[in-house]
mmCIF file of N, CA and C in Angstrom:
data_model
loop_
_atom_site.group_PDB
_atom_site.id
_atom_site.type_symbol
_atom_site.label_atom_id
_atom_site.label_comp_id
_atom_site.label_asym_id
_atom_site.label_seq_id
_atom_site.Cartn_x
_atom_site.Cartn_y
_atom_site.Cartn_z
ATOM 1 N N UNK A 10 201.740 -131.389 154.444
ATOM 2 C CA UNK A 10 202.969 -131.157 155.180
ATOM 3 C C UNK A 10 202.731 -131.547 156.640
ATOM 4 N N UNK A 11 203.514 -132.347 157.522
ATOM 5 C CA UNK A 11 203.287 -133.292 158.476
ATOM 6 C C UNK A 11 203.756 -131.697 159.211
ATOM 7 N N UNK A 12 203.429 -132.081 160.835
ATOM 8 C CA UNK A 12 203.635 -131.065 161.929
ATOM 9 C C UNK A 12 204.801 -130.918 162.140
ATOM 10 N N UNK A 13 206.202 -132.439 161.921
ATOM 11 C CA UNK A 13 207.543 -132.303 162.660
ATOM 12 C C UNK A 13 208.199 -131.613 161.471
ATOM 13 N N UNK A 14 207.352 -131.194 159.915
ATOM 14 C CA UNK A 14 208.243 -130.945 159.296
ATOM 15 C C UNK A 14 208.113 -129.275 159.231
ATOM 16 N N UNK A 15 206.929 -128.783 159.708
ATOM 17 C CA UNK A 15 206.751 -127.463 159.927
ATOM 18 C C UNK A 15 207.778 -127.144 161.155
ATOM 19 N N UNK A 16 208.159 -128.066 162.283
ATOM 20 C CA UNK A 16 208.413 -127.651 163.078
ATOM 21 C C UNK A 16 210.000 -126.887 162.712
ATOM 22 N N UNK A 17 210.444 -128.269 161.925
ATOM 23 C CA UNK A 17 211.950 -128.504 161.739
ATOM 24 C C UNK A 17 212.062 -127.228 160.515
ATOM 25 N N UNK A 18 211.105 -126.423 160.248
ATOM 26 C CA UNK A 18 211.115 -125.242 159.430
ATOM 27 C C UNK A 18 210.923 -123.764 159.984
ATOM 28 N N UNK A 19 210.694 -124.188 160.770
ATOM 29 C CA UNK A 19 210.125 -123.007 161.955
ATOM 30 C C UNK A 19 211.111 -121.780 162.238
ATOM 31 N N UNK A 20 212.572 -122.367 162.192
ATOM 32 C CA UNK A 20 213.848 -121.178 162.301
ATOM 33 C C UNK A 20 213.930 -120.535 161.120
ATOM 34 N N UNK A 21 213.328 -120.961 160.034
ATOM 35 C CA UNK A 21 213.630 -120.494 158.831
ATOM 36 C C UNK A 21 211.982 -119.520 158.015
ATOM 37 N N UNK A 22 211.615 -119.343 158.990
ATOM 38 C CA UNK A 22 209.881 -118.897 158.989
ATOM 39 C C UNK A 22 210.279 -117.656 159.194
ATOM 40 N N UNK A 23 209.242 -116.720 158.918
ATOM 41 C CA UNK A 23 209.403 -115.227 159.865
ATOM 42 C C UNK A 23 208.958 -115.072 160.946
ATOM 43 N N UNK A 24 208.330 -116.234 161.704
ATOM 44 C CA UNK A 24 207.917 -116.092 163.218
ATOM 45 C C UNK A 24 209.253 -116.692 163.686
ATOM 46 N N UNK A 25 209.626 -117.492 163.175
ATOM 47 C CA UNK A 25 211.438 -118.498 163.851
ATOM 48 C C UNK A 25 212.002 -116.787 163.716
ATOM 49 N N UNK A 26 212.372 -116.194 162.915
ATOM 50 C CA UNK A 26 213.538 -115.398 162.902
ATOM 51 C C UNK A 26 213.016 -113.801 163.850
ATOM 52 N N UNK A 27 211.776 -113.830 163.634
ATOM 53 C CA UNK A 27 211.025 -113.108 164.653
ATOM 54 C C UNK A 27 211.534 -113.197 166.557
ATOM 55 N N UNK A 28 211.456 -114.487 166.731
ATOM 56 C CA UNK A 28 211.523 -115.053 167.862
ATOM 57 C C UNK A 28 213.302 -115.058 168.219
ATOM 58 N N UNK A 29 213.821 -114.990 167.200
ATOM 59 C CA UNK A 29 215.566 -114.968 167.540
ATOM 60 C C UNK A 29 215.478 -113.440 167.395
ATOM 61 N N UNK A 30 215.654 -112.418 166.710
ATOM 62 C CA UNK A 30 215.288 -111.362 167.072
ATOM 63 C C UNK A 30 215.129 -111.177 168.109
ATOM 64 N N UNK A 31 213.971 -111.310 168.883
ATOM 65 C CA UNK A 31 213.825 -111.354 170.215
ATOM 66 C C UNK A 31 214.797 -111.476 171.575
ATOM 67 N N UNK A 32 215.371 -113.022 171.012
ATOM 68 C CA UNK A 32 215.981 -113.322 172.462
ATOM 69 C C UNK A 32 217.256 -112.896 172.101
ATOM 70 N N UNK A 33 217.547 -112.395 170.881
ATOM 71 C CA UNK A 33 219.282 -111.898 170.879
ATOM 72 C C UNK A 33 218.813 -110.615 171.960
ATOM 73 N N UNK A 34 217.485 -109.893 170.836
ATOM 74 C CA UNK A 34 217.618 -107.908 171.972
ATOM 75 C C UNK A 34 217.473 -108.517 173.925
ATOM 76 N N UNK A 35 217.003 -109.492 174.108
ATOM 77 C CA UNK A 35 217.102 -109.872 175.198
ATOM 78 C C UNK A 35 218.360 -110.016 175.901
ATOM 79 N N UNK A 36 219.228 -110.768 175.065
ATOM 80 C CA UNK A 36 220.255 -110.930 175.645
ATOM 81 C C UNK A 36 220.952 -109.722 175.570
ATOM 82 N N UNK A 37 220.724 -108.889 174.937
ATOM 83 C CA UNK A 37 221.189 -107.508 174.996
ATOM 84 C C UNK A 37 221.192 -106.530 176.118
ATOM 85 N N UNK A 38 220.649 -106.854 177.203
ATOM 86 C CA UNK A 38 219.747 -106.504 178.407
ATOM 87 C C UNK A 38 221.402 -106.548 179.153
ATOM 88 N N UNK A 39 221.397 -108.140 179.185
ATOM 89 C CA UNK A 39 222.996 -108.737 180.519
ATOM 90 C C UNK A 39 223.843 -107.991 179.517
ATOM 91 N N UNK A 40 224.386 -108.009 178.931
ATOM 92 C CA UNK A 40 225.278 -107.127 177.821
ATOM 93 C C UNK A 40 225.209 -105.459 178.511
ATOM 94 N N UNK A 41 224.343 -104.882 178.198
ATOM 95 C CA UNK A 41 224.574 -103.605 178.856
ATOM 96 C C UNK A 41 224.523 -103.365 180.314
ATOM 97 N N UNK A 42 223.908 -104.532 181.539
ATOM 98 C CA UNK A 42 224.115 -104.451 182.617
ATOM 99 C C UNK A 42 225.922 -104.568 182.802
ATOM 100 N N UNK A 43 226.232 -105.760 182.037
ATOM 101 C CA UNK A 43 228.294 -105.788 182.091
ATOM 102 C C UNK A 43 228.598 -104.363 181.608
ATOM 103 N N UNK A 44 228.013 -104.022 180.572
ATOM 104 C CA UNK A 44 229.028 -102.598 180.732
ATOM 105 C C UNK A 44 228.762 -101.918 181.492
ATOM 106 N N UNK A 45 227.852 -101.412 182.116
ATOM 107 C CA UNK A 45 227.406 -100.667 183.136
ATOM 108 C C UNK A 45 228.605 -100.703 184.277
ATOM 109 N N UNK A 46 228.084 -102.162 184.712
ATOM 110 C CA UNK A 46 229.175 -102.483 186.039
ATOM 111 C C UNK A 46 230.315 -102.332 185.682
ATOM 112 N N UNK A 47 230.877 -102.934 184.459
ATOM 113 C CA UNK A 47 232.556 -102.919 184.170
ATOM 114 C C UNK A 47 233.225 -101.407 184.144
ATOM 115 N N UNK A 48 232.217 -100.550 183.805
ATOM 116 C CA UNK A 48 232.612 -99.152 183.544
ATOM 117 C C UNK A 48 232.565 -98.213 184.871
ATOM 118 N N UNK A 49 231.597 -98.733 185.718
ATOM 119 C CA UNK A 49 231.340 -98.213 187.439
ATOM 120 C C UNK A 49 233.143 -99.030 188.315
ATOM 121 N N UNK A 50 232.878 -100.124 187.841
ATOM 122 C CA UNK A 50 234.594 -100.886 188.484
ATOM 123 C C UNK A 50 235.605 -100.637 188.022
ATOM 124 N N UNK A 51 235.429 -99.825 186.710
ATOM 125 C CA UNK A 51 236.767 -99.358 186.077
ATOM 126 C C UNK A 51 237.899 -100.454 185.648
ATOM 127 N N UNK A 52 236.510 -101.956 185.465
ATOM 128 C CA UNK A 52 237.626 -102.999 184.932
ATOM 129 C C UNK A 52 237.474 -103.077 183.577
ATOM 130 N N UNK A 53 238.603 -103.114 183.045
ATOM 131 C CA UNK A 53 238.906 -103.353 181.409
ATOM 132 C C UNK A 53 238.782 -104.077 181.261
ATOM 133 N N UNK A 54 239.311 -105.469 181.750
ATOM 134 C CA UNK A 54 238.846 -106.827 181.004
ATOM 135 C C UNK A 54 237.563 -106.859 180.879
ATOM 136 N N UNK A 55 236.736 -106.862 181.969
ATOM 137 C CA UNK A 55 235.096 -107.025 181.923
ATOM 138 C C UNK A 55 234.714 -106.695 180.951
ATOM 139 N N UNK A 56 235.267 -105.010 180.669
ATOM 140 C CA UNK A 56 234.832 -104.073 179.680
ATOM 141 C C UNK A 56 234.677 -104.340 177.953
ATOM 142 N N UNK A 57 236.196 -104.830 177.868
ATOM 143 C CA UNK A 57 236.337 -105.515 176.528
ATOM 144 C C UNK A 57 235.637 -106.724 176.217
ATOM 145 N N UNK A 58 235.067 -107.732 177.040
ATOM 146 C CA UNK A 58 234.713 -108.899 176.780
ATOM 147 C C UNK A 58 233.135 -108.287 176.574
ATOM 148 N N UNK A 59 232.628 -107.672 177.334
ATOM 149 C CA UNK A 59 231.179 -106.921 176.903
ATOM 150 C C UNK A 59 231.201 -105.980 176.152
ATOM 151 N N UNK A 60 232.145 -105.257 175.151
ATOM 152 C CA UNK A 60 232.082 -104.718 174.228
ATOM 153 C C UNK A 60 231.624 -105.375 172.788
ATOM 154 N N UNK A 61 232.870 -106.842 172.723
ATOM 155 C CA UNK A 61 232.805 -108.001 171.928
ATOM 156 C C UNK A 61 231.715 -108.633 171.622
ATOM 157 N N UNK A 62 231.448 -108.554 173.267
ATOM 158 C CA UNK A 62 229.557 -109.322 173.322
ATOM 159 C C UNK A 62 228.390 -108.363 172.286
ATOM 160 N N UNK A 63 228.489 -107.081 172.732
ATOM 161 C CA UNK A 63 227.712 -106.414 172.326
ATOM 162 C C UNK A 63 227.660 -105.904 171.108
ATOM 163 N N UNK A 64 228.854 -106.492 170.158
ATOM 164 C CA UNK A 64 229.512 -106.442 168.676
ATOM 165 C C UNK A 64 229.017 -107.550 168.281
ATOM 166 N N UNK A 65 229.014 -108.610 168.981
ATOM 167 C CA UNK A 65 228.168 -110.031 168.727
ATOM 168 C C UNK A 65 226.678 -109.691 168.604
ATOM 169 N N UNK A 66 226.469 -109.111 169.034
ATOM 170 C CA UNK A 66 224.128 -109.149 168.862
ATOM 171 C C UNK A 66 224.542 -108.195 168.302
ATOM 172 N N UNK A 67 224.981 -107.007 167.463
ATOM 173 C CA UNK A 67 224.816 -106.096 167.092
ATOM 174 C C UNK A 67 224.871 -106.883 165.448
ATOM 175 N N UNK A 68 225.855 -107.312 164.959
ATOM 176 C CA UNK A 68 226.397 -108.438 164.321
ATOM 177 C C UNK A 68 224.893 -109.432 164.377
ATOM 178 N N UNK A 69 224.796 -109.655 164.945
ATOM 179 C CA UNK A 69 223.426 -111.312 164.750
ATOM 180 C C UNK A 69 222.149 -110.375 164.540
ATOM 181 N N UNK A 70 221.488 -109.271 164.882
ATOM 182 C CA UNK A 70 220.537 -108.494 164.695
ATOM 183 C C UNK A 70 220.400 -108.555 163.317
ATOM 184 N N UNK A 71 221.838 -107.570 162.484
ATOM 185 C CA UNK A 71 222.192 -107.206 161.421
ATOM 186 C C UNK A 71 222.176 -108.654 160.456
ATOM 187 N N UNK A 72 222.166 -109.740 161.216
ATOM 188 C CA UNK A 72 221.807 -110.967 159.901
ATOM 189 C C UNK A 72 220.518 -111.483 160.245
ATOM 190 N N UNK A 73 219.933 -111.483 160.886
ATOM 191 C CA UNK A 73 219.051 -111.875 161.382
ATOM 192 C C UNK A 73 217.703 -111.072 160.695
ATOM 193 N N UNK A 74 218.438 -109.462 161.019
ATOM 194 C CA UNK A 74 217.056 -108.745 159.641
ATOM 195 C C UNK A 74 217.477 -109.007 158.814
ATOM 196 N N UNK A 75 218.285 -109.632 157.723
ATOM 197 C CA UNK A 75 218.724 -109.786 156.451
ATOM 198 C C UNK A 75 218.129 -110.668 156.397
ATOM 199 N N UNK A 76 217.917 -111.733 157.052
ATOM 200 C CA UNK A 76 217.350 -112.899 156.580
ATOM 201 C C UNK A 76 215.612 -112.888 156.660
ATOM 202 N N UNK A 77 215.293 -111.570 157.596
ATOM 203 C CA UNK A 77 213.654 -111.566 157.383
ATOM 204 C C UNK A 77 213.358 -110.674 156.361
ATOM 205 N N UNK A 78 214.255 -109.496 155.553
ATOM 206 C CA UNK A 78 214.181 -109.324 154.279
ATOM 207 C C UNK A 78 214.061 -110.130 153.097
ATOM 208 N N UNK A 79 214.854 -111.151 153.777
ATOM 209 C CA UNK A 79 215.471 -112.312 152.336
ATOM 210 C C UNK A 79 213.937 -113.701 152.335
ATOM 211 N N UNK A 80 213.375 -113.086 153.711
ATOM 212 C CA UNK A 80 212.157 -114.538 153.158
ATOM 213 C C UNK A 80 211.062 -113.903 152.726
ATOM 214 N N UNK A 81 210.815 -112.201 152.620
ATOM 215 C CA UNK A 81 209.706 -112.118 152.054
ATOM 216 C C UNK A 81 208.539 -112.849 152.374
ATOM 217 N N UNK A 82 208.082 -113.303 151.137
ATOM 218 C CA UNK A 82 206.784 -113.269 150.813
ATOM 219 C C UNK A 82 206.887 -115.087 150.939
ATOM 220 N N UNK A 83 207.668 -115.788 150.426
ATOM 221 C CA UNK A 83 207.672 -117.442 150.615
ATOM 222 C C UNK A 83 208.334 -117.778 152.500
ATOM 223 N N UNK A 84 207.790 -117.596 153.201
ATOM 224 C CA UNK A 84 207.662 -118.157 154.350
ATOM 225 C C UNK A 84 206.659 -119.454 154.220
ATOM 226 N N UNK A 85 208.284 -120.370 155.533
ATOM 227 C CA UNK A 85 208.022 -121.908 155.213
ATOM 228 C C UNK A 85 206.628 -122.089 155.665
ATOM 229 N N UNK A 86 205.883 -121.597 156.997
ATOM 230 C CA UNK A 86 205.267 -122.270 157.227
ATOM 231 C C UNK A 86 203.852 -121.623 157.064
ATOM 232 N N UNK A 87 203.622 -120.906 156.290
ATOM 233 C CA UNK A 87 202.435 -120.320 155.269
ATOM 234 C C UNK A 87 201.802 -121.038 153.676
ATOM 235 N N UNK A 88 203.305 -121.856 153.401
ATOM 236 C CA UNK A 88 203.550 -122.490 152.186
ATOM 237 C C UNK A 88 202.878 -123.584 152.750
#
């Protein structure tokens, strides 16, 4: 198995889905700084658009472990 084809497998690995994991809870960080502020400014729009956000990674977490359940034991780049 050549290197570009491990690479091009890599999202679909449990270190790839490991690593998205990651930068979603990361992005989870600016997500609760907006609510913070939106809720100190008492602005609603802000509020709702970082609620959505935070329904979004809550949402991508929730597939994201499904899919490191779902590769088990055949991970691409162990194979």
């Amino acid at each position: 198995m050549s290197a570009l084809t491990k690479a091009k497998g890599f999202k679909k690995s449990k270190s790839g889905t490991y690593l998205s994991i990651a930068a979603t809870a990361f992005g989870a960080i600016g997500v609760a700084k907006r609510l913070k502020k939106a809720r100190a400014e008492k602005d609603t729009l802000v509020l709702i658009d970082a609620t959505v956000s935070a329904a979004a990674i809550v949402t991508g977490l929730a597939i994201l472990y499904r899919e490191l359940k779902r590769l088990g034991d055949d991970d691409v780049l162990l194979g």
